[in-house]
């Protein structure tokens, strides 16, 4: 009998089979498909792009320059290898070289006329075989890049032919280096620091046009049969997941390299978090490299997660959403890159094989085919909302700018940007809604990215809508308009910004003053927050907001100052100081909490918050809590009794019986009691992973505006059944290390930890993993948010928590 170690048995549970974890053969998870190896080293090594020529030959980019080491023994330059069936038996049998001599070659695709378009890091060109000898002998430049950037795979890449007869391709983040992209007719587009972009031009390289921006590295692009353009985008260093994007004209997808590699800077967005940015269609596996339309779905490669996945599209307003599903899963030696559909309808893809970035002499080509002839379905038709968006790009109207649908709004923005006459005729000051003023600002920016309307931006900074103010700050920061520094500094002193505006304001000031990217935990911003907190001349509202945003563990924040602020005559400031002290933790913090909780002269809300401050170690404070459980104040009594509780609720209502739960939590809730449930380790403990109104952590989504986006039923379902629907950015990982450890955690970032992978587990605890020890890494189908809240929260506590979450800060309780 073969004995399997315990850790391998665990791996079987999580990964499906023992062979799949430790073997070399990728596992096909769709029973209708079969996988076969077509070629491997030494015939083909480090393959990247792949396409079929018009005559049926297979063309493959063979990289020999990507992070090439001095002792590498391969050819000096990249090659495009040709695999042909020379005897007509239906099988490829002969390798030859179609073209060679390039460096950092990324993509290739065959045109209808038989020519081959190729993208390298620095150029896009067209190849033709004019004499029929199976070797390219004509080369025409389409576009080239002028820049100091030389990193192998963050330049030009991703080629697609549009239904409009144009050629589309991408430019990566280029490490933020200044650049000029020049078309064959001399048309030039220059920039630097703004992240990756999408361009299009005529097939001969003329009329180069900037099409969309805000991506990281656009490795693969494809049009679906109804004309939607999709792209797979790698993620920044610390902003998972990678993205499947629908690229629309004038789209801004939020990433800018100038604000750092991590992707978590307040002036960056990854899923439409900032005004003027668009969300992703779906999250993808790590390091997506190729995308193709096949079998009525999008198919993507995940180099980092060793898999092929499909994305079935569904309508979502004027955009689309997708449901990912893994169809092929391999081990750490399975590194799929790019796809090509064969003339016989099967799907070929390249495999880099090794996790090493430098070229290494390994490689494979695989073929996926159907065991029986498939019945391919129809593509997702354009919805009425998508058709409306197409019309708005031609005939925009102001009403569309008020839409809740980001794609409809963006379509109108783009439409206005393309009609300067109509744009100039609009009196911005008289527009009745913040969304209309925001939309016209966006249109002006896209119409002329180089022009800075100083007077208008000054007016926008004073707008009544925080989204307008945020967009103005982004524009000012992007263009390094330092003349706005006095105005921004004055605004910080004289106005209390909203919780979503404050980080952007601080980061804009930091960026303009120092050129430092900053960020929520950056030392510059932390110092600014600490200065505001310590300045008694600042308003209580601003100091309260600064306390919400500062890292409770920041060395800039002193225990003595927090203790002093608890004595503030402002109830909100005192309560926030008590909450921050609790999140800071430690023996001294609990001593302060004991003192405040017992002081009957204090505000009852402050005392109840202090009781929450004892919840982490309630067993150590049992005697005190029993005394407080008999306190004359009902608020303090209730919090003390909850903090004393141990064990779970007997016979709770099952989480799937939402209708019963909705009946049980009927009636008005107590918002402040719900806030304490959100905070307490004996309640939801939500604040350890979520942010609300500035306070908390960024492990899970920010819940500040959740009440504007979800119904009470949907919110309740997300609490009771957290794995029912996991947002793409918050899918945890199942990790198997080379010493047999099996861990589940959500990837997070810490600027102080660069050499190791950092995760947080279901209890909110952080753990580190050495990247070189990871044998397997998979997406988990279980949320990192723990299930079982029905066993922790009584119906009245759940009612209060829901009431708290449904109440947007700054708005009256409904």
Coordinates of C-alpha atoms in Angstrom, one line a residue, residues 161-396:
X161 CA -7.6 43.6 -35.0
X162 CA -10.8 45.6 -34.4
X163 CA -14.1 45.2 -36.3
X164 CA -13.5 48.8 -37.4
X165 CA -10.5 47.7 -39.5
X166 CA -8.0 49.2 -37.0
X167 CA -5.1 47.7 -35.2
X168 CA -5.2 47.9 -31.4
X169 CA -2.2 47.4 -29.1
X170 CA -1.0 48.3 -25.6
X171 CA 1.8 50.0 -23.8
X172 CA 2.7 48.9 -20.2
X173 CA 3.6 51.0 -17.3
X174 CA 7.2 51.4 -18.6
X175 CA 8.4 52.0 -15.0
X176 CA 7.0 55.5 -15.3
X177 CA 9.7 56.6 -17.7
X178 CA 8.9 59.4 -20.1
X179 CA 8.2 58.1 -23.6
X180 CA 7.1 59.0 -27.1
X181 CA 5.1 56.5 -29.2
X182 CA 5.5 57.3 -32.9
X183 CA 3.3 55.9 -35.7
X184 CA 4.5 55.2 -39.3
X185 CA 3.3 58.6 -40.5
X186 CA 5.1 60.5 -37.7
X187 CA 2.1 60.9 -35.5
X188 CA 3.3 61.1 -31.9
X189 CA 1.9 60.6 -28.5
X190 CA 4.1 61.4 -25.5
X191 CA 3.7 60.8 -21.8
X192 CA 5.2 59.2 -18.7
X193 CA 4.2 58.1 -15.3
X194 CA 0.5 57.6 -16.1
X195 CA 0.6 53.8 -16.3
X196 CA -0.3 51.6 -19.2
X197 CA -2.5 52.6 -22.1
X198 CA -4.3 51.2 -25.2
X199 CA -3.8 52.7 -28.7
X200 CA -5.1 52.1 -32.1
X201 CA -4.0 53.0 -35.6
X202 CA -4.6 52.1 -39.2
X203 CA -3.1 48.8 -40.4
X204 CA -0.2 50.6 -41.9
X205 CA 0.6 52.4 -38.6
X206 CA -0.9 55.8 -39.6
X207 CA -3.3 58.0 -37.5
X208 CA -2.1 56.7 -34.1
X209 CA -4.7 57.4 -31.4
X210 CA -4.8 57.1 -27.6
X211 CA -7.8 55.0 -26.8
X212 CA -7.8 54.2 -23.0
X213 CA -5.5 54.4 -20.0
X214 CA -5.0 53.4 -16.4
X215 CA -3.8 49.8 -16.8
X216 CA -0.6 48.0 -15.6
X217 CA 0.6 45.7 -18.4
X218 CA -1.8 44.9 -21.2
X219 CA -0.4 41.5 -22.3
X220 CA -3.4 40.1 -24.1
X221 CA -6.3 41.7 -26.0
X222 CA -9.2 40.3 -28.0
X223 CA -12.5 41.5 -29.5
X224 CA -15.6 39.3 -29.0
X225 CA -17.9 38.7 -32.0
X226 CA -20.2 41.6 -31.2
X227 CA -17.3 44.2 -30.9
X228 CA -16.4 44.4 -27.2
X229 CA -12.7 44.7 -26.6
X230 CA -11.3 42.7 -23.6
X231 CA -7.9 42.8 -22.0
X232 CA -6.1 40.9 -19.3
X233 CA -4.1 43.1 -17.0
X234 CA -1.4 42.1 -14.5
X235 CA -1.8 43.5 -11.0
X236 CA 0.6 46.0 -9.3
X237 CA 2.9 44.6 -6.6
X238 CA 0.2 44.7 -3.9
X239 CA -3.2 45.2 -5.4
X240 CA -4.7 41.8 -6.2
X241 CA -6.4 40.5 -8.2
X242 CA -5.2 40.7 -11.7
X243 CA -8.0 42.0 -13.9
X244 CA -10.1 41.2 -16.9
X245 CA -11.2 44.5 -18.3
X246 CA -13.6 45.7 -21.0
X247 CA -11.8 48.5 -22.8
X248 CA -14.0 51.3 -24.0
X249 CA -13.0 54.5 -25.7
X250 CA -11.8 57.1 -23.2
X251 CA -11.8 54.6 -20.4
X252 CA -9.6 55.2 -17.3
X253 CA -9.0 52.0 -15.3
X254 CA -7.3 53.8 -12.4
X255 CA -3.7 52.8 -12.2
X256 CA -0.9 55.3 -12.5
X257 CA 2.8 54.4 -12.0
X258 CA 3.7 57.8 -10.7
X259 CA 2.0 57.0 -7.4
X260 CA 4.0 53.9 -6.8
X261 CA 4.2 50.2 -7.7
X262 CA 1.9 48.9 -4.9
X263 CA -1.4 50.1 -6.4
X264 CA -2.8 51.1 -3.0
X265 CA -2.1 54.8 -3.1
X266 CA -5.2 57.0 -2.6
X267 CA -4.7 58.5 -6.0
X268 CA -4.8 55.1 -7.6
X269 CA -7.9 52.9 -8.3
X270 CA -8.1 49.3 -9.3
X271 CA -11.8 48.6 -9.4
X272 CA -13.5 51.9 -10.1
X273 CA -13.0 53.3 -6.6
X274 CA -12.1 56.9 -7.7
X275 CA -14.4 59.2 -9.7
X276 CA -13.7 58.9 -13.4
X277 CA -12.5 55.3 -13.2
X278 CA -14.1 52.1 -14.4
X279 CA -14.3 48.7 -12.6
X280 CA -13.0 45.4 -13.8
X281 CA -15.2 42.7 -15.4
X282 CA -13.7 40.0 -13.2
X283 CA -10.6 39.1 -11.3
X284 CA -8.3 36.6 -13.0
X285 CA -5.6 34.2 -11.9
X286 CA -2.1 35.6 -11.1
X287 CA 0.0 36.8 -14.1
X288 CA -2.6 36.5 -16.9
X289 CA -0.8 36.7 -20.2
X290 CA -3.3 35.7 -23.0
X291 CA -7.0 36.0 -23.7
X292 CA -9.0 34.5 -26.6
X293 CA -12.6 34.2 -27.6
X294 CA -13.5 30.5 -27.9
X295 CA -16.5 28.4 -27.3
X296 CA -18.8 31.4 -26.7
X297 CA -16.6 32.4 -23.8
X298 CA -13.4 34.3 -23.0
X299 CA -10.4 32.0 -22.2
X300 CA -7.5 33.3 -20.2
X301 CA -4.1 32.0 -19.2
X302 CA -2.7 32.4 -15.6
X303 CA 1.1 32.0 -15.7
X304 CA 1.3 32.5 -11.9
X305 CA -1.6 30.2 -10.9
X306 CA -0.7 27.5 -13.4
X307 CA -4.1 27.3 -15.1
X308 CA -6.4 28.0 -18.0
X309 CA -9.7 29.6 -17.0
X310 CA -12.8 30.6 -18.8
X311 CA -15.1 33.7 -18.3
X312 CA -18.7 33.4 -19.1
X313 CA -20.1 36.8 -19.7
X314 CA -23.3 38.3 -18.4
X315 CA -24.9 41.8 -18.7
X316 CA -24.3 44.4 -16.1
X317 CA -25.8 47.7 -17.1
X318 CA -23.9 49.1 -20.0
X319 CA -21.0 46.9 -19.2
X320 CA -20.5 43.2 -18.6
X321 CA -19.5 40.9 -15.7
X322 CA -18.0 37.4 -15.9
X323 CA -17.9 34.2 -13.9
X324 CA -14.5 32.6 -14.0
X325 CA -14.0 28.8 -14.0
X326 CA -10.8 26.8 -14.2
X327 CA -10.7 24.3 -17.0
X328 CA -7.0 23.2 -16.9
X329 CA -5.0 23.1 -13.7
X330 CA -1.3 22.2 -13.6
X331 CA 1.5 22.2 -11.1
X332 CA 4.3 24.7 -10.6
X333 CA 5.8 23.5 -13.9
X334 CA 2.8 24.6 -15.9
X335 CA 3.1 28.2 -17.0
X336 CA 0.6 28.9 -19.9
X337 CA 1.1 32.2 -21.8
X338 CA -0.8 32.7 -25.1
X339 CA -3.5 31.1 -27.2
X340 CA -4.2 30.4 -30.9
X341 CA -7.2 28.8 -32.5
X342 CA -6.3 26.2 -35.0
X343 CA -8.0 25.8 -38.4
X344 CA -9.6 22.5 -37.1
X345 CA -11.2 24.4 -34.2
X346 CA -8.9 23.2 -31.5
X347 CA -7.1 25.5 -29.1
X348 CA -3.3 25.7 -28.9
X349 CA -1.3 27.4 -26.2
X350 CA 2.3 28.0 -25.2
X351 CA 3.8 27.0 -21.8
X352 CA 6.9 28.8 -20.3
X353 CA 7.2 25.7 -18.0
X354 CA 9.5 27.2 -15.4
X355 CA 8.8 29.9 -12.8
X356 CA 12.2 31.5 -13.6
X357 CA 11.9 34.9 -15.4
X358 CA 15.3 34.5 -17.2
X359 CA 15.2 32.4 -20.3
X360 CA 16.0 28.8 -19.3
X361 CA 15.8 26.4 -22.3
X362 CA 12.4 24.8 -21.4
X363 CA 9.1 25.1 -23.1
X364 CA 6.0 23.3 -24.3
X365 CA 3.1 23.7 -26.7
X366 CA -0.3 22.1 -25.8
X367 CA -3.4 21.4 -27.7
X368 CA -6.9 21.4 -26.2
X369 CA -9.6 19.7 -28.3
X370 CA -13.1 18.4 -27.9
X371 CA -13.8 14.7 -27.4
X372 CA -16.9 15.2 -29.5
X373 CA -17.9 18.0 -31.8
X374 CA -19.0 20.8 -29.5
X375 CA -22.2 22.8 -29.9
X376 CA -20.8 26.3 -29.7
X377 CA -23.3 28.8 -28.3
X378 CA -24.0 32.3 -29.4
X379 CA -22.0 35.3 -28.0
X380 CA -23.6 37.5 -25.4
X381 CA -25.6 40.0 -27.5
X382 CA -25.3 43.7 -26.9
X383 CA -27.8 44.9 -24.2
X384 CA -30.1 47.9 -24.7
X385 CA -27.9 49.7 -22.2
X386 CA -24.7 48.9 -24.2
X387 CA -26.5 50.2 -27.4
X388 CA -27.4 53.3 -25.5
X389 CA -23.8 53.8 -24.5
X390 CA -22.7 53.5 -28.1
X391 CA -25.2 56.3 -29.0
X392 CA -24.0 58.5 -26.1
X393 CA -20.5 58.3 -27.5
X394 CA -21.9 60.0 -30.6
X395 CA -24.6 62.1 -29.1
X396 CA -24.0 62.8 -25.4

